Short mmCIF file of C-alpha atoms in Angstrom, two decimals:
data_model
loop_
_atom_site.label_atom_id
_atom_site.label_comp_id
_atom_site.label_asym_id
_atom_site.label_seq_id
_atom_site.Cartn_x
_atom_site.Cartn_y
_atom_site.Cartn_z
CA MET A 1 17.33 31.27 -60.00
CA THR A 2 17.49 34.01 -57.35
CA LEU A 3 14.24 35.46 -58.67
CA GLN A 4 12.57 32.07 -58.27
CA LYS A 5 13.85 31.83 -54.70
CA ASN A 6 12.49 35.31 -54.02
CA ILE A 7 9.05 34.27 -55.30
CA LEU A 8 8.99 31.03 -53.31
CA ALA A 9 10.33 32.53 -50.08
CA LEU A 10 7.97 35.50 -50.00
CA LEU A 11 4.87 33.55 -51.03
CA THR A 12 5.36 30.68 -48.58
CA THR A 13 6.09 33.11 -45.73
CA TYR A 14 2.99 35.16 -46.53
CA LEU A 15 0.75 32.10 -46.72
CA GLY A 16 2.25 30.62 -43.56
CA PHE A 17 1.67 33.76 -41.51
CA ASN A 18 -1.87 34.11 -42.87
CA LEU A 19 -2.62 30.55 -41.80
CA LEU A 20 -1.21 31.32 -38.36
CA GLU A 21 -3.45 34.41 -38.11
CA LEU A 22 -6.50 32.35 -39.07
CA LEU A 23 -5.67 29.81 -36.37
CA CYS A 24 -5.30 32.60 -33.81
CA GLY A 25 -8.73 33.93 -34.80
CA GLN A 26 -10.23 30.47 -34.38
CA PHE A 27 -8.72 29.59 -31.01
CA ILE A 28 -8.36 32.96 -29.21
CA ALA A 29 -11.84 34.19 -28.27
CA ASN A 30 -10.75 37.15 -26.15
CA ASN A 31 -10.08 40.15 -28.42
CA ASP A 32 -7.99 41.79 -25.72
CA PHE A 33 -5.49 38.98 -26.30
CA LEU A 34 -6.16 38.42 -29.99
CA TYR A 35 -5.34 41.86 -31.41
CA PRO A 36 -2.02 42.35 -29.59
CA ILE A 37 -0.98 38.91 -30.90
CA LEU A 38 -2.13 39.78 -34.45
CA THR A 39 -0.24 43.06 -34.29
CA ILE A 40 2.96 41.28 -33.23
CA LEU A 41 2.47 38.64 -35.93
CA ASN A 42 2.07 41.33 -38.60
CA LEU A 43 5.19 43.14 -37.45
CA CYS A 44 7.10 39.85 -37.52
CA LEU A 45 5.72 39.12 -41.00
CA ILE A 46 7.01 42.44 -42.34
CA ILE A 47 10.44 41.92 -40.80
CA VAL A 48 10.69 38.42 -42.28
CA LEU A 49 9.40 39.47 -45.72
CA LEU A 50 11.80 42.42 -45.95
CA SER A 51 14.69 40.25 -44.77
CA LEU A 52 13.91 37.55 -47.32
CA ASN A 53 13.46 40.10 -50.09
CA HIS A 54 16.88 41.52 -49.24
CA HIS A 55 18.50 38.07 -48.92
CA TYR A 56 17.10 36.86 -52.23
CA GLN A 57 17.60 40.20 -53.90
CA ALA A 58 16.78 40.06 -57.59
CA SER A 59 15.44 42.68 -59.97
CA ASN A 60 12.61 41.75 -62.30
CA LYS A 61 12.22 43.43 -65.68
CA ILE A 62 9.95 46.13 -64.22
CA GLU A 63 12.62 47.16 -61.71
CA GLN A 64 15.31 47.12 -64.37
CA GLY A 65 13.74 50.11 -66.16
CA VAL A 66 15.25 53.58 -66.07
CA LYS A 67 14.68 55.10 -62.63
CA ILE A 68 12.81 58.43 -62.54
CA ASN A 69 14.11 61.42 -60.59
CA LYS A 70 12.98 62.18 -57.03
CA LEU A 71 10.57 64.94 -58.03
CA ARG A 72 8.75 62.79 -60.58
CA LEU A 73 8.74 59.89 -58.14
CA SER A 74 7.21 62.07 -55.42
CA LEU A 75 4.55 63.37 -57.81
CA LEU A 76 3.78 59.83 -58.98
CA ILE A 77 3.34 58.63 -55.38
CA LEU A 78 1.15 61.61 -54.48
CA GLY A 79 -0.91 61.32 -57.66
CA THR A 80 -1.40 57.59 -57.14
CA SER A 81 -2.52 58.16 -53.54
CA ILE A 82 -5.15 60.66 -54.66
CA GLY A 83 -6.14 58.40 -57.55
CA LEU A 84 -6.60 55.47 -55.17
CA PHE A 85 -8.94 57.48 -52.97
CA ILE A 86 -10.95 58.60 -56.04
CA VAL A 87 -11.10 55.06 -57.45
CA GLN A 88 -12.29 53.68 -54.12
CA THR A 89 -14.96 56.38 -53.75
CA PHE A 90 -16.40 56.03 -57.26
CA GLY A 91 -15.88 52.25 -57.34
CA LEU A 92 -18.03 51.81 -54.25
CA TYR A 93 -20.64 54.18 -55.72
CA PHE A 94 -20.72 52.27 -59.03
CA GLU A 95 -21.04 48.91 -57.27
CA ASN A 96 -23.82 50.26 -55.08
CA ILE A 97 -25.86 51.64 -58.00
CA PHE A 98 -25.29 48.96 -60.64
CA LEU A 99 -24.27 45.84 -58.71
CA HIS A 100 -26.39 46.45 -55.60
CA GLN A 101 -23.43 46.14 -53.27
CA PRO A 102 -23.35 48.06 -49.96
CA ALA A 103 -22.27 51.69 -50.37
CA PHE A 104 -19.42 51.12 -47.94
CA SER A 105 -16.54 48.69 -47.52
CA GLN A 106 -17.25 46.17 -44.76
CA ASN A 107 -13.51 45.54 -44.58
CA THR A 108 -12.81 49.24 -43.93
CA ASN A 109 -15.61 49.55 -41.39
CA LEU A 110 -14.34 46.52 -39.49
CA LEU A 111 -10.82 47.90 -39.36
CA ILE A 112 -12.11 51.26 -38.13
CA ALA A 113 -14.10 49.54 -35.38
CA ILE A 114 -11.01 47.58 -34.34
CA THR A 115 -8.77 50.65 -34.21
CA GLN A 116 -11.32 52.60 -32.20
CA LYS A 117 -11.03 49.99 -29.44
CA TYR A 118 -7.39 49.03 -30.03
CA PRO A 119 -5.57 52.13 -31.38
CA TYR A 120 -2.24 50.30 -31.65
CA TYR A 121 -3.77 48.25 -34.48
CA LEU A 122 -3.23 51.31 -36.68
CA ILE A 123 0.32 50.00 -37.10
CA VAL A 124 -1.07 46.98 -38.93
CA ILE A 125 -3.40 48.97 -41.19
CA VAL A 126 -1.18 51.91 -42.07
CA ILE A 127 2.28 50.28 -42.11
CA CYS A 128 2.19 46.48 -42.12
CA ALA A 129 -0.62 45.92 -44.64
CA PRO A 130 0.75 48.23 -47.37
CA ILE A 131 4.27 46.77 -47.12
CA CYS A 132 3.05 43.18 -47.08
CA GLU A 133 0.47 43.55 -49.84
CA GLU A 134 2.80 45.43 -52.18
CA LEU A 135 5.62 42.92 -51.72
CA ILE A 136 3.28 40.01 -52.46
CA PHE A 137 0.76 41.32 -55.01
CA ARG A 138 2.92 43.84 -56.85
CA LYS A 139 6.54 42.69 -56.36
CA VAL A 140 5.99 38.91 -56.55
CA LEU A 141 2.71 38.22 -58.36
CA TYR A 142 3.00 41.10 -60.83
CA GLY A 143 6.66 42.06 -61.16
CA ASN A 144 8.54 38.82 -60.60
CA LEU A 145 6.09 36.59 -62.44
CA SER A 146 6.11 38.96 -65.43
CA ASP A 147 9.61 37.64 -66.13
CA TYR A 148 7.99 34.27 -66.88
CA PHE A 149 4.50 35.16 -68.11
CA ASN A 150 2.82 37.88 -70.16
CA ILE A 151 3.06 41.17 -68.26
CA GLY A 152 -0.54 42.15 -69.07
CA LEU A 153 -1.81 38.83 -67.76
CA CYS A 154 0.22 39.28 -64.56
CA LEU A 155 -1.19 42.81 -64.17
CA VAL A 156 -4.81 41.62 -64.38
CA ALA A 157 -4.34 38.39 -62.42
CA SER A 158 -2.38 39.94 -59.53
CA SER A 159 -5.01 42.66 -59.16
CA MET A 160 -7.78 40.06 -59.16
CA LEU A 161 -6.02 38.09 -56.40
CA PHE A 162 -5.53 41.33 -54.45
CA SER A 163 -9.28 41.96 -54.76
CA VAL A 164 -10.23 38.44 -53.67
CA ALA A 165 -7.84 38.65 -50.69
CA HIS A 166 -9.85 41.57 -49.26
CA GLY A 167 -12.96 39.40 -49.33
CA ASP A 168 -15.75 41.90 -48.67
CA GLY A 169 -17.56 41.59 -52.01
CA HIS A 170 -16.31 44.83 -53.58
CA TYR A 171 -14.22 42.97 -56.11
CA LEU A 172 -14.35 45.61 -58.85
CA THR A 173 -13.23 48.41 -56.53
CA TYR A 174 -10.31 46.47 -55.10
CA TRP A 175 -9.35 45.19 -58.55
CA LEU A 176 -9.12 48.77 -59.82
CA ILE A 177 -7.08 49.75 -56.75
CA GLY A 178 -4.73 46.84 -57.44
CA MET A 179 -4.39 47.86 -61.09
CA LEU A 180 -3.52 51.45 -60.16
CA LEU A 181 -0.91 50.33 -57.62
CA ALA A 182 0.60 47.96 -60.18
CA LEU A 183 0.86 50.78 -62.74
CA CYS A 184 2.53 52.97 -60.10
CA TYR A 185 5.08 50.17 -59.63
CA ARG A 186 5.56 49.75 -63.36
CA TYR A 187 6.24 53.41 -64.09
CA SER A 188 8.33 54.11 -60.98
CA HIS A 189 10.41 50.92 -61.35
CA THR A 190 10.60 50.61 -57.56
CA ILE A 191 8.33 48.80 -55.10
CA LEU A 192 8.79 51.70 -52.68
CA ALA A 193 6.40 53.85 -54.75
CA PRO A 194 3.25 51.69 -54.45
CA ILE A 195 4.09 50.95 -50.80
CA LEU A 196 4.10 54.67 -49.98
CA ALA A 197 1.01 55.39 -52.11
CA HIS A 198 -0.87 52.53 -50.42
CA LEU A 199 0.26 53.71 -46.99
CA ILE A 200 -0.89 57.28 -47.67
CA MET A 201 -4.27 56.09 -49.00
CA ASN A 202 -4.90 53.91 -45.93
CA ALA A 203 -3.96 56.81 -43.65
CA ILE A 204 -6.30 59.20 -45.52
CA VAL A 205 -9.24 56.77 -45.41
CA LEU A 206 -8.80 56.18 -41.68
CA TRP A 207 -8.38 59.88 -40.96
CA LEU A 208 -11.55 60.79 -42.87
CA ASN A 209 -13.56 58.08 -41.13
CA PHE A 210 -12.38 59.20 -37.71
CA GLN A 211 -13.58 62.77 -38.30
#
């Protein structure tokens, strides 16, 4: 029952805050006001999600596996971070050559443009987004739901939803990224691992694009 409450609480909070962000984007035309508000909303979202996850604390079958030692965990996080960067690079290349998609991520380019004008928005990209996305797409939609549905189906479906949520047309690339993060979660048995790997990847991508 606690696991069901965890799923419901986190999903409804995530969807509610996303709706609020969409409304802000529709009704606040001045970006000098919009992005500070979005930054505050994202920080509030993370606080609420982490609080709810702690309040409705329940381990799914992925998290109930044997924990790995700190060295192996660190290597898994580092290896996943590098793997994510490689997957993104070659995924975009493949989509450009064979699917005639742009050779760049419009989502990434937009975020870079935003942070160049509003540097504080880095908090959202590097910290808030990885925590939020891993709690929802890996913890809830993959891990928690795998207690009720086939784990392979949850792996594929959660990664597809993660891809669709990014909404810039590079569905294959983001699906592969979601799959890799889900596998990091599965073999580390802790949501902290994909959060840190995702955070590191976002930081690397931004750093390279700012050079």
